[in-house]
XYZ file of C-alpha atoms in Angstrom:
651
model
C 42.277 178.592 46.011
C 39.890 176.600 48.125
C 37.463 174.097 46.555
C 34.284 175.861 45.126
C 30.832 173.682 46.020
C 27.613 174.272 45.125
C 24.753 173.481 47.661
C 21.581 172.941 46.090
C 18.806 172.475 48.784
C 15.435 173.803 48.848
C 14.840 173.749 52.569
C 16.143 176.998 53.413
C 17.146 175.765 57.212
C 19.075 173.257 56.167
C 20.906 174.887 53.433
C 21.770 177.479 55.881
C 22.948 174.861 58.480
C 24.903 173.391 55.452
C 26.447 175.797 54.364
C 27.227 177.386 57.561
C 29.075 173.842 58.037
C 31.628 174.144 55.130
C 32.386 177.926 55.047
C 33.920 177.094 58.507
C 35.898 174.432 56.745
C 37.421 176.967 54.279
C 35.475 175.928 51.424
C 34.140 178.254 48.701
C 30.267 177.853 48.399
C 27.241 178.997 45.936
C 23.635 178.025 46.575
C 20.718 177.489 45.151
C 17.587 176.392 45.674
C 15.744 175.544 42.392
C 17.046 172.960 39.884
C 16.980 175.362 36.657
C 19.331 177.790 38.542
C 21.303 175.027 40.013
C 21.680 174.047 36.227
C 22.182 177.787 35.391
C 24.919 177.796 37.796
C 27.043 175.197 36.727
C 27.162 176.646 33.189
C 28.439 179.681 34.423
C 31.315 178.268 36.968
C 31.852 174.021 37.088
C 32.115 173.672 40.593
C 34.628 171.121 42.327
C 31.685 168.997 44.340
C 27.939 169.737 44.563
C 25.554 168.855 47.408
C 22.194 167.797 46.204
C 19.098 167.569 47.434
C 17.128 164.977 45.582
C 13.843 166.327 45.551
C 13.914 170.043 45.011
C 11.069 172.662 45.200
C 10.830 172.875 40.617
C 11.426 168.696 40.342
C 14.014 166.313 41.146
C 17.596 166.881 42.320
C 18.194 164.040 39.431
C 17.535 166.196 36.451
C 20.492 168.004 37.692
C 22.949 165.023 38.788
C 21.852 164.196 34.998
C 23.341 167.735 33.585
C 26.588 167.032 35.639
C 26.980 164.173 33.868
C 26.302 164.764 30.615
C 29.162 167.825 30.666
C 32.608 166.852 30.403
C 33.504 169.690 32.465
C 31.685 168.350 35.483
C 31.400 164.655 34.575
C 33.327 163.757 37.355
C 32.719 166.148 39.701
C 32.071 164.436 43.453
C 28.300 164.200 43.851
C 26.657 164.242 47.667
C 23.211 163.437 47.697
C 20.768 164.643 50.176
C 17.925 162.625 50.048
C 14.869 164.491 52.198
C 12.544 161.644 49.173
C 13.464 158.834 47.518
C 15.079 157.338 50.716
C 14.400 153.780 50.401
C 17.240 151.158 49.127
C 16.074 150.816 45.880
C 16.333 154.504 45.112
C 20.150 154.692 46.690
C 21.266 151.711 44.325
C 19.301 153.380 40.832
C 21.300 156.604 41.834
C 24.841 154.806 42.687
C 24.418 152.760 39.299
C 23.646 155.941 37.017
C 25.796 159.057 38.703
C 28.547 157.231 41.008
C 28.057 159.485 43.830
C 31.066 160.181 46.202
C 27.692 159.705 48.767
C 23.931 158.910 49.483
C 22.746 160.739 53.144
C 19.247 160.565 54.204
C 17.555 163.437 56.420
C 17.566 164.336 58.906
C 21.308 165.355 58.015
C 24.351 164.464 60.118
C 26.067 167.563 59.214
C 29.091 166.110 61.353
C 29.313 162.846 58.177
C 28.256 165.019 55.264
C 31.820 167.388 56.452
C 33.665 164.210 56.963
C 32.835 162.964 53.674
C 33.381 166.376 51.788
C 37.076 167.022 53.772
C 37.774 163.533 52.514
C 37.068 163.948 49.164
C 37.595 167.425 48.815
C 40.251 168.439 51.029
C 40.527 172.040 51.799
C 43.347 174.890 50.650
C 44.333 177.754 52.979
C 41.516 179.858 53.050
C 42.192 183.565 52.638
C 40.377 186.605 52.288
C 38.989 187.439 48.963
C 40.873 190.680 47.644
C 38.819 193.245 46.030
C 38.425 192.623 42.219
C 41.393 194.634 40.682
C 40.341 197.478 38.390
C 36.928 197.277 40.198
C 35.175 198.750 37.021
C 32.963 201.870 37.677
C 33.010 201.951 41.575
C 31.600 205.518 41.472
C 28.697 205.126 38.911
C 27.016 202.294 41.345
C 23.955 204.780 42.024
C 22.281 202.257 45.022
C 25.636 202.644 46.855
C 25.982 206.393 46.142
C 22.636 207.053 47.573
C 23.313 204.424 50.641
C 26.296 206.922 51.321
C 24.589 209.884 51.474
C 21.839 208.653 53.360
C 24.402 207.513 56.052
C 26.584 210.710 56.183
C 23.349 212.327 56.910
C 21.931 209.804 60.052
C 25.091 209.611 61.631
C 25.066 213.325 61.585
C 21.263 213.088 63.513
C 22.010 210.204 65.320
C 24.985 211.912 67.096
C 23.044 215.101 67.546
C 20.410 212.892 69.351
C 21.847 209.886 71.150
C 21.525 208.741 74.252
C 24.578 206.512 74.402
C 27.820 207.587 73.431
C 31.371 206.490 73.689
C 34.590 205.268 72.277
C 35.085 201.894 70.875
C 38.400 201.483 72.488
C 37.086 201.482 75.935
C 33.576 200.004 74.281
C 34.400 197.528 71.690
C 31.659 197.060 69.003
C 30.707 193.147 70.942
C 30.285 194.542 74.107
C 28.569 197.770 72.540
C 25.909 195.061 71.436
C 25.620 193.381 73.874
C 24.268 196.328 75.875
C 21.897 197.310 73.414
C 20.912 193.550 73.611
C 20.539 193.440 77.173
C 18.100 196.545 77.463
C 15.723 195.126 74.201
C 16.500 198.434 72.884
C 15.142 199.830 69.210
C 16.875 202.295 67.033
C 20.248 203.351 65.423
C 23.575 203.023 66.583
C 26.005 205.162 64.661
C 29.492 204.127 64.613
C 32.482 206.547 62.850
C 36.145 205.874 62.438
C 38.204 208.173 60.551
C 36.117 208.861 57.969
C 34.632 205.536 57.698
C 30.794 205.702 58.605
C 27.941 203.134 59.894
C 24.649 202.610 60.936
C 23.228 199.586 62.690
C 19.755 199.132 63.361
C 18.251 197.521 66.223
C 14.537 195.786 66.716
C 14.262 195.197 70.801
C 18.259 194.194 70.816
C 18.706 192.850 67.679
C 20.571 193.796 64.510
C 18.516 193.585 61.696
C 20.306 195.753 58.886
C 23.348 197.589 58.444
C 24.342 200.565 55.831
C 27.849 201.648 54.602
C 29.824 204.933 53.193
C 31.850 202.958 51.792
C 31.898 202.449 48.338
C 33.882 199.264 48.013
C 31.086 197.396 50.333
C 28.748 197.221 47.063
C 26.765 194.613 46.102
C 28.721 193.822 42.790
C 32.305 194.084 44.470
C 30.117 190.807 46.182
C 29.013 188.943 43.050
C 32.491 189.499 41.137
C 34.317 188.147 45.074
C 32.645 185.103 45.357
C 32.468 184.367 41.408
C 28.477 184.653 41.441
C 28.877 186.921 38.378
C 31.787 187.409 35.826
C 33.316 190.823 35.149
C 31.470 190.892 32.055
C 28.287 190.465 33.474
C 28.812 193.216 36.066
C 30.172 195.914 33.324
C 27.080 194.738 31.662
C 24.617 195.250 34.544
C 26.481 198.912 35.609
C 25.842 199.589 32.405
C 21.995 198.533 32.548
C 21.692 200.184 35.820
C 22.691 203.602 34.078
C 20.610 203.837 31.316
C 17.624 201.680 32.513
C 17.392 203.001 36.346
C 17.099 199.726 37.753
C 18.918 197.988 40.933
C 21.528 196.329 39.951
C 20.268 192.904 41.539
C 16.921 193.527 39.217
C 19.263 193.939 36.327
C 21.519 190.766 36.967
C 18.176 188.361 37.255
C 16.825 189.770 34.329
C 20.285 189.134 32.421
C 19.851 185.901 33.721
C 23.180 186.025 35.464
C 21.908 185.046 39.002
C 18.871 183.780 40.404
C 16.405 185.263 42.328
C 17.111 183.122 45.195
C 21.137 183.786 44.884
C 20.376 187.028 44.757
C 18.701 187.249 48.013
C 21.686 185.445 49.828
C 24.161 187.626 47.973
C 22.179 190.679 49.482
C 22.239 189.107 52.992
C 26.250 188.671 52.651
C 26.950 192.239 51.191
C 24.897 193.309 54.319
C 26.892 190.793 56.903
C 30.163 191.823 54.973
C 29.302 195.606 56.558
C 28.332 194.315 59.560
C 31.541 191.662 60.139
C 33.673 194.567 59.023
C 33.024 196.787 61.952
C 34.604 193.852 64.281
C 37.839 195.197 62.952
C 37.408 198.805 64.279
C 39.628 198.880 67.859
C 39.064 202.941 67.958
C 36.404 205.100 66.770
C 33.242 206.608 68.434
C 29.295 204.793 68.487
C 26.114 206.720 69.254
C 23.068 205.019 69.914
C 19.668 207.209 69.473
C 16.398 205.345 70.768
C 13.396 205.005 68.531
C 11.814 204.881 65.337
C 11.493 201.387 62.810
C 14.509 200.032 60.890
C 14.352 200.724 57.456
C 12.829 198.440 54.375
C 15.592 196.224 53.359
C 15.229 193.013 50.698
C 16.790 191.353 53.982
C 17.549 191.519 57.436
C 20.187 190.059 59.468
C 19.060 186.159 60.442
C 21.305 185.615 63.418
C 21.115 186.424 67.041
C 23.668 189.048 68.603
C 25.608 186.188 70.083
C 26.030 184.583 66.679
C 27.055 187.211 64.869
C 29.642 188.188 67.752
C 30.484 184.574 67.348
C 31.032 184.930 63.748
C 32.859 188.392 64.140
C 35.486 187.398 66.145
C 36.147 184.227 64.148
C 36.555 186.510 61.301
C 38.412 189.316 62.698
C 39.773 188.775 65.856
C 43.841 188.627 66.432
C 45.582 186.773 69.091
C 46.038 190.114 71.289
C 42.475 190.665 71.219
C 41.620 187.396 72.232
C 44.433 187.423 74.754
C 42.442 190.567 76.203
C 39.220 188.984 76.496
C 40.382 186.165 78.120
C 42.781 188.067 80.735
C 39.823 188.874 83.087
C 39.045 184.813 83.142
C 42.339 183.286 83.897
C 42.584 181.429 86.901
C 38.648 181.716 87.675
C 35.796 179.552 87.395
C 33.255 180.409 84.596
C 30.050 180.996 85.692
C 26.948 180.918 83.481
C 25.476 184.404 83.844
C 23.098 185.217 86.209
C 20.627 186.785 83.520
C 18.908 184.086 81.789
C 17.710 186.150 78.638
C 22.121 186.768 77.943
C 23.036 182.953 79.462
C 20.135 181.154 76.930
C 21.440 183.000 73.813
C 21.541 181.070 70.734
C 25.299 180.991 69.862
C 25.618 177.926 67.733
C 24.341 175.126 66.084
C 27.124 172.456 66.567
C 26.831 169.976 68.788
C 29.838 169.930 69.669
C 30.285 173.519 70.461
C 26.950 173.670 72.489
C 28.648 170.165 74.509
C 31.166 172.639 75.508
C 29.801 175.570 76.064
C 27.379 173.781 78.635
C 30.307 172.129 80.359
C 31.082 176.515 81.431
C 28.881 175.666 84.214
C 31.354 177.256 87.163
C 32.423 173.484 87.938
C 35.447 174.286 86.502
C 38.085 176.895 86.310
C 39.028 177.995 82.621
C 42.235 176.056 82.019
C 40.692 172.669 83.225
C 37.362 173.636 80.970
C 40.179 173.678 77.975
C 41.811 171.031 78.409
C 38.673 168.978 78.524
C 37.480 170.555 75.515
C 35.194 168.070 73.086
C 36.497 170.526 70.123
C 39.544 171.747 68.806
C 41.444 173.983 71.379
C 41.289 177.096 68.783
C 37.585 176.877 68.094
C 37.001 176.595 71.964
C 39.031 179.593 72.962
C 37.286 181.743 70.350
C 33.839 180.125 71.447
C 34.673 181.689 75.104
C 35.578 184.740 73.747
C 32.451 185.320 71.934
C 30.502 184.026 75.091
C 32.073 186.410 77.349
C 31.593 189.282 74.907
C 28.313 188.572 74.498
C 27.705 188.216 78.167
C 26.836 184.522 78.688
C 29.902 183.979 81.012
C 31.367 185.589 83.481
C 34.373 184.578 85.847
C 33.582 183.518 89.940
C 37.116 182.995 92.217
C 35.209 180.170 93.674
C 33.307 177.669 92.564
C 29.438 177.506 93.535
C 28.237 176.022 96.891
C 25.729 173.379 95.537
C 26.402 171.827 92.236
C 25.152 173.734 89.387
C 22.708 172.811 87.512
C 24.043 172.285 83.386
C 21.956 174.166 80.990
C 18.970 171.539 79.296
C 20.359 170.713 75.881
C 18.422 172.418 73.140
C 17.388 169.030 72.292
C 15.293 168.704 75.176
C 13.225 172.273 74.818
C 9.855 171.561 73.711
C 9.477 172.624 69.729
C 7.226 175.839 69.771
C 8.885 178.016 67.528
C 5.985 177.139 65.005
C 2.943 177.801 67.458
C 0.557 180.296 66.259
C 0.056 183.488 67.646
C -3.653 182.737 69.353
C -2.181 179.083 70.510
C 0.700 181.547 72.590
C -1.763 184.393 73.943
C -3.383 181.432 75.076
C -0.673 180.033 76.836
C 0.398 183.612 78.107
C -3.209 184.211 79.835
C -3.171 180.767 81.589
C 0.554 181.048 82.900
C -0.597 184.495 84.363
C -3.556 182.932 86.312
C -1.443 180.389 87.519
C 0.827 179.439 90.374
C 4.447 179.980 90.205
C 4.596 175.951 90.656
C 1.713 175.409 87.964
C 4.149 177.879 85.333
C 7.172 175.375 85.371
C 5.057 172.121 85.524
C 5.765 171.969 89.062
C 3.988 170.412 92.258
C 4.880 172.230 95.634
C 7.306 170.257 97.225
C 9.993 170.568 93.957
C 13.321 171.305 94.925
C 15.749 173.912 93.788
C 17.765 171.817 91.803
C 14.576 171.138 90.349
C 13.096 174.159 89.801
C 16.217 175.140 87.708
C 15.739 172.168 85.789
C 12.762 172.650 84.644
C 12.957 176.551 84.266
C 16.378 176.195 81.635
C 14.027 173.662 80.361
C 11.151 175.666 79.297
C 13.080 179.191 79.105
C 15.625 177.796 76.338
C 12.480 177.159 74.892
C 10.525 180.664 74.920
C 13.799 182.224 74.388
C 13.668 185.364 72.528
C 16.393 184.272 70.163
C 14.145 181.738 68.920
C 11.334 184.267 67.884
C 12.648 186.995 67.019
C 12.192 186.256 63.253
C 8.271 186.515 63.803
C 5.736 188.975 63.857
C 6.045 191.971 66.563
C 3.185 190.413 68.422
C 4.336 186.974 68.442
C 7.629 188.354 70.142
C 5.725 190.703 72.432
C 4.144 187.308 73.212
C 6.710 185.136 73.618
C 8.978 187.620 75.652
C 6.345 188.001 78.652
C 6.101 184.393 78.563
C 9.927 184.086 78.856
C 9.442 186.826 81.788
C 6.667 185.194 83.379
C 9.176 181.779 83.370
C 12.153 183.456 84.611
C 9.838 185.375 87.502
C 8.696 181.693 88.928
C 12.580 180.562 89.289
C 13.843 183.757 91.259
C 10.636 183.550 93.290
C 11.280 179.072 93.771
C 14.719 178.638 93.677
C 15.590 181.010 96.853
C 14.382 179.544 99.979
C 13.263 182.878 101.772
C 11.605 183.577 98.770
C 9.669 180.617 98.490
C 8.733 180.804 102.091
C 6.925 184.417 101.546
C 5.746 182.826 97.974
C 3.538 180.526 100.021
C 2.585 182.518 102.707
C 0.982 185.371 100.127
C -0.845 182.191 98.254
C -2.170 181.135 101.831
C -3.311 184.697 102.307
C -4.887 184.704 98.821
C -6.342 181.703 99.359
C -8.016 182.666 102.662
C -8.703 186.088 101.936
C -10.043 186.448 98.566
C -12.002 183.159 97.834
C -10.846 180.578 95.042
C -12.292 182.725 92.346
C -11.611 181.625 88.741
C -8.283 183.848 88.928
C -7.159 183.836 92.096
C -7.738 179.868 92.570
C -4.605 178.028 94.151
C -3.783 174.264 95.297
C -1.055 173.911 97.492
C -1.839 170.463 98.627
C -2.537 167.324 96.904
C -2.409 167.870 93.372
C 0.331 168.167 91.262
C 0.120 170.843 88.825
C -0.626 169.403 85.151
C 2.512 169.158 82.307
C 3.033 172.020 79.730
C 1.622 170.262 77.053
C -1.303 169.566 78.975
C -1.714 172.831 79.751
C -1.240 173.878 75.961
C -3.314 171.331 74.757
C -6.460 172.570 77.000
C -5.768 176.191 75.673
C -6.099 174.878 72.861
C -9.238 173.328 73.276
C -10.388 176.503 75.456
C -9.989 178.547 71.879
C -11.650 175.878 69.726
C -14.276 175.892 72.591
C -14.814 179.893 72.171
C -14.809 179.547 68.492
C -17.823 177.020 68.261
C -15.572 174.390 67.300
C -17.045 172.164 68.962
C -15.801 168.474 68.072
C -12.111 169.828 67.886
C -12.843 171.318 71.622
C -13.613 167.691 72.665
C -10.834 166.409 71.119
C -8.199 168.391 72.758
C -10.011 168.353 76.622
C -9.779 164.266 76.031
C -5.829 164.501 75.596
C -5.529 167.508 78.532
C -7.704 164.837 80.739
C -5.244 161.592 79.193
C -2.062 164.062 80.036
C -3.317 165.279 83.527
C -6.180 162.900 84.616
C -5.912 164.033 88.065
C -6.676 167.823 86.847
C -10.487 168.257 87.918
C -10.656 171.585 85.645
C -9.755 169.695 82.400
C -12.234 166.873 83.335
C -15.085 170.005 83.462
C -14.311 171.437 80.158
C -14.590 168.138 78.673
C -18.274 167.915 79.941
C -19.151 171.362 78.843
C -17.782 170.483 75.057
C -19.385 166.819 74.814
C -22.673 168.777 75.433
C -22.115 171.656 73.409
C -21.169 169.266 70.347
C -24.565 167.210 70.574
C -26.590 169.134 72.955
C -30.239 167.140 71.576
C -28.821 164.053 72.029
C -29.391 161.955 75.162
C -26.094 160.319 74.857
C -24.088 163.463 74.733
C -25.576 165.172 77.517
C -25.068 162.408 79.498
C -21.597 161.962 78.981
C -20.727 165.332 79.509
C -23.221 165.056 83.222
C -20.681 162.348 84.342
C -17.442 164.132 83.192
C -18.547 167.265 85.404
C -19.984 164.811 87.810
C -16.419 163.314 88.584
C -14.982 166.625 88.423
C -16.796 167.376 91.412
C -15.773 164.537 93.169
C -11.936 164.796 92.124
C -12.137 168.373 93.641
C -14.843 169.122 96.197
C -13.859 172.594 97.518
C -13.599 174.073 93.781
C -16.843 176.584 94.347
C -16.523 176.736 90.110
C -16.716 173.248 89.307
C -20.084 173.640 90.911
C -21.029 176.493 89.139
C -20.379 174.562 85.528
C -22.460 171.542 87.041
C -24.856 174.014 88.380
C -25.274 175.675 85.162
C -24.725 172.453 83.230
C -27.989 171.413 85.124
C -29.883 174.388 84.355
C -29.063 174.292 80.363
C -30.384 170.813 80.495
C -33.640 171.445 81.942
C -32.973 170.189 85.619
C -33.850 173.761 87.927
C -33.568 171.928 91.378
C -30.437 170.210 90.797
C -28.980 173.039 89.492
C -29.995 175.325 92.509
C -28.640 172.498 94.881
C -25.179 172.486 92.949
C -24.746 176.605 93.084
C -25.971 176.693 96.454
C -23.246 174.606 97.145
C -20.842 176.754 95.837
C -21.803 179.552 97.583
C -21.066 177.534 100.900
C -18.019 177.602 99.959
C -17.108 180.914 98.331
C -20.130 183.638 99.794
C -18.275 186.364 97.752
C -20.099 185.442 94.578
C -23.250 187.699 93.819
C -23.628 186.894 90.597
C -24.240 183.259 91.437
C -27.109 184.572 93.927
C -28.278 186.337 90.707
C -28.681 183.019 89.038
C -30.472 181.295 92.227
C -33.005 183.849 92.062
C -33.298 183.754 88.080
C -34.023 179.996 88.290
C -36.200 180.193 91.571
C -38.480 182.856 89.866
């Protein structure tokens, strides 16, 4: 059997990423994420090494290092501690002297050392698939997974009746089946049948977010018992709780105190991969995909993106003839990124290594010579470009590009906005819509191509879909016409005849319709201000709306530090320093010489004479503010509601 460890980390991410890490190394894993359960745990199964946070969310990671100790089961069980506190040197020497840990890592985690240091201490067994528990007691009387099978005998019945996509998963197989669904941010139920055997997937715009089984032996206790979560004993006890009682069972098994809540919770998620993974096995049967309605309530939902649970399906279940098939089509040919950037951004992995590699697929090289240069063992790489060409990331090109491509920006480099609130991107979203194709990718006019793409896989890795698409339906909504918006400016910039009738039609506009407020362009002499600028003056734009007036000034001072050259940004700054103190002499001049050298920065911008203009007329000065909106009339005519002010402060 392979070594059991438990992982006890309270920051869900990195538990995930941690355990993630060590499953792949063939090592049998329980988590928690509260020290009484971690404690709980290790009465119920001594485990063979323990990770350990050292400050956990119900205490310290110590109290439990202290437990392991004190039993002679576990007294010398390998300790590696994870200190996110208690960093410092003196804290690493207390802990050496009283547990002897095998090691002391700081955060942010090398997950790369903490494996090193586990396969050295803990080397690995053969992993193999768990069997099913023999004499599985009471299959049958599990009434959650009874009802789970009649509900699905009934949808796939519906779903078939109704789909709009049918076929056979021989000709279809299940990666390339989601792939499609991915591709066309399609919601609803796909319904997949083979011989007997009966599914349903369901999607929310492309993604698989829960899964339900016929099968009977897919239960959640058939789980537990697997992975040693939960002893026989406990599951006779809690089918026979769940009989009499009408509970859940996973209500029944925290109240017996046999698993935590927060076990519980991951045990659900892998009963509900389990399903999922399973289907990766199918090489016949039929799918039918019906459009429409909202998943059902689940406890969870599937946490991965479509490419990394293809990833993970083929890893699991994939032979050597079905990777041999996959691979056929690319033999010989240079791999290309794909041309659609929402399939060639997905988020596939997590290891460096793996994302080195799958970067270096850049159609530079032709398959062979991409693995034989591989940075990671030869099987993990050949599965890794199975999964990306089933998911659609890759695709093969008999000859290699004419310019040199440009390699995907490491996910490093993407700006961090995955925690950005949902005003902060509707923000963002209205100001990339009133800008330039240029201004959207932080661009000034005379960027070229190889730039463009730069910056666009710069800024579209980070507004990916993948990355949101655990938030609310309006952050995604949000985020995805950003990522559209993004991926709209490169087609337009990168292709030259494109660009050409790009500037012409911002010429026209510029002639023809005035620079109004939305329409307002600069081709020439100004380089269009940085992302964060621009996110930073949203900001203060919102704050400004919202009477918040000293955080409004605030964030126009860094937009004017990030982009001093930006006349706009200058002009907000005066409106907000007068708005915050608007009786005091000080203020109000400060915020006359900001707009003042607005003016000068940009001359021809009819609105930055408006704000002085009106700036003038809020502050008691009539003539000056006549002389300013006069002005700006010269230069935009089209304006009537600005001759509606003239005559308001004439009169």
């Amino acid at each position: 059997m392979p070594p059991y460890l438990l992982v006890v980390e309270s920051d869900p991410d990195l538990q995930q990423r941690i355990g993630d890490t060590l499953r792949e190394a063939s090592y049998e894993l329980a988590t928690e994420a509260e020290g009484k359960w971690a404690q709980r745990s290790l009465s119920v199964r001594p485990p063979d090494g323990v990770v350990l946070d050292t400050s956990l969310s119900d205490g310290s990671g110590f109290l439990v290092a202290e437990e392991l100790r004190k039993d002679p089961d576990t007294r010398k069980v390998p300790i590696f501690f994870v200190a996110s506190r208690y960093r410092g040197a003196g804290h690493q020497t207390e802990a050496r002297r009283r547990f002897a840990p095998a090691e002391y890592l700081t955060t942010p985690l090398d997950l790369n050392s903490l494996l090193a240091l586990v396969l050295e201490t803990l080397p690995p067994t053969d992993a193999s698939t768990p069997a099913p528990v023999p004499n599985y007691p009471s299959i049958v009387a599990d009434p959650a997974q009874k009802q789970e099978t009649k509900t699905v005998e009934h949808t796939a019945r519906s779903v078939a009746a109704d789909a709009e996509i049918k076929g056979s998963l021989a000709r279809h197989p299940f990666a390339r089946v989601l792939q499609r669904i991915y591709g066309q941010r399609l919601s609803g139920a796909l319904a997949l049948v083979r011989e007997g055997r009966k599914k349903i997937v369901y999607f929310d715009s492309g993604y698989p977010v829960s899964v339900r089984s016929n099968a009977l032996d897919e239960c959640l206790g058939q789980i537990l018992v697997d992975r040693k979560m939960i002893s026989p004993e406990n599951l006779d006890e809690s089918l026979r709780r769940m009989k009499q009682e009408r509970k859940h069972q996973g209500q029944v098994l925290v109240e017996m105190g046999a698993i935590s809540p927060f076990s519980l919770q991951r045990a659900l998620l892998a009963q509900m991969e389990a399903k999922f993974y399973e289907i990766f096995t199918w090489t016949k049967g039929d799918f039918a995909f019906r459009q429409g309605g909202r998943p059902p309530d689940e406890p969870v939902r599937l946490e991965k993106a479509p490419a990394a649970l293809i990833l993970e399906g083929i890893r699991r279940h994939y032979d050597q003839d079905r990777i041999r098939a996959v691979l056929a089509p690319l033999s010989g040919q240079y791999v290309m990124p794909s041309k659609d950037p929402r399939r060639r951004l997905q988020d596939i992995t997590t290891d460096p290594a793996e994302l080195e590699f799958a970067s270096s697929l850049d159609g530079s090289k032709k398959l062979e010579a991409a693995l034989a240069s591989t940075p990671i063992p030869m099987p993990k790489a050949r599965l890794l470009v199975v999964a990306m060409a089933e998911a659609g990331m890759i695709e093969p090109a008999r000859v290699a590009p004419r310019r040199e491509p440009v390699k995907p920006a490491p996910v490093e480099s993407a700006p961090s906005v995955e925690n950005k609130s949902a005003e902060e991107l509707s923000a963002l979203l209205q100001a990339m819509r009133s800008q330039t194709h240029f201004e959207a990718l932080g661009l000034g006019v005379s960027a070229t191509a190889d730039e463009v793409d730069r910056a666009y896989e710069r800024l579209a890795r980070a507004y990916h879909p993948d990355r949101f698409r655990r938030r609310p339906d309006d952050v995604r909504a949000t985020t995805t016409a950003i990522f559209d918006v993004l991926s709209e400016a490169q087609m337009a910039l990168r292709d030259p005849s494109r660009r050409r009738r790009y500037l012409s039609q911002l010429s026209r506009e510029r002639t023809n319709l005035g620079a109004t407020e939305s329409t307002r362009v600069v081709l020439v002499g100004l380089e269009a201000p940085s992302p964060a600028a621009e996110q930073v003056h949203f900001g203060g734009v919102q704050h400004l709306k919202s009477r918040r007036y000293r955080e409004a000034v605030e964030s126009f001072r860094q937009a004017v530090a990030l982009a001093p050259d930006h006349a706009s940004y200058r002009g907000a700054l005066g409106w907000a320093l007068f708005r915050q103190a608007p009786a005091d002499p000080k203020a109000v001049e400060e915020g006359l010489t900001e707009l003042r050298m607005a003016v000068e920065q940009n001359p021809r911008d009819p609105w930055l004479r408006v704000s002085l203009g009106r700036f003038h007329a809020a502050t008691g000065r009539p003539d000056e503010a006549i002389a300013e909106l006069e002005a700006a009339l010269m230069i935009n005519p089209a304006m009537p509601e600005i001759e509606e002010e003239i005559r308001r402060l004439r009169g």
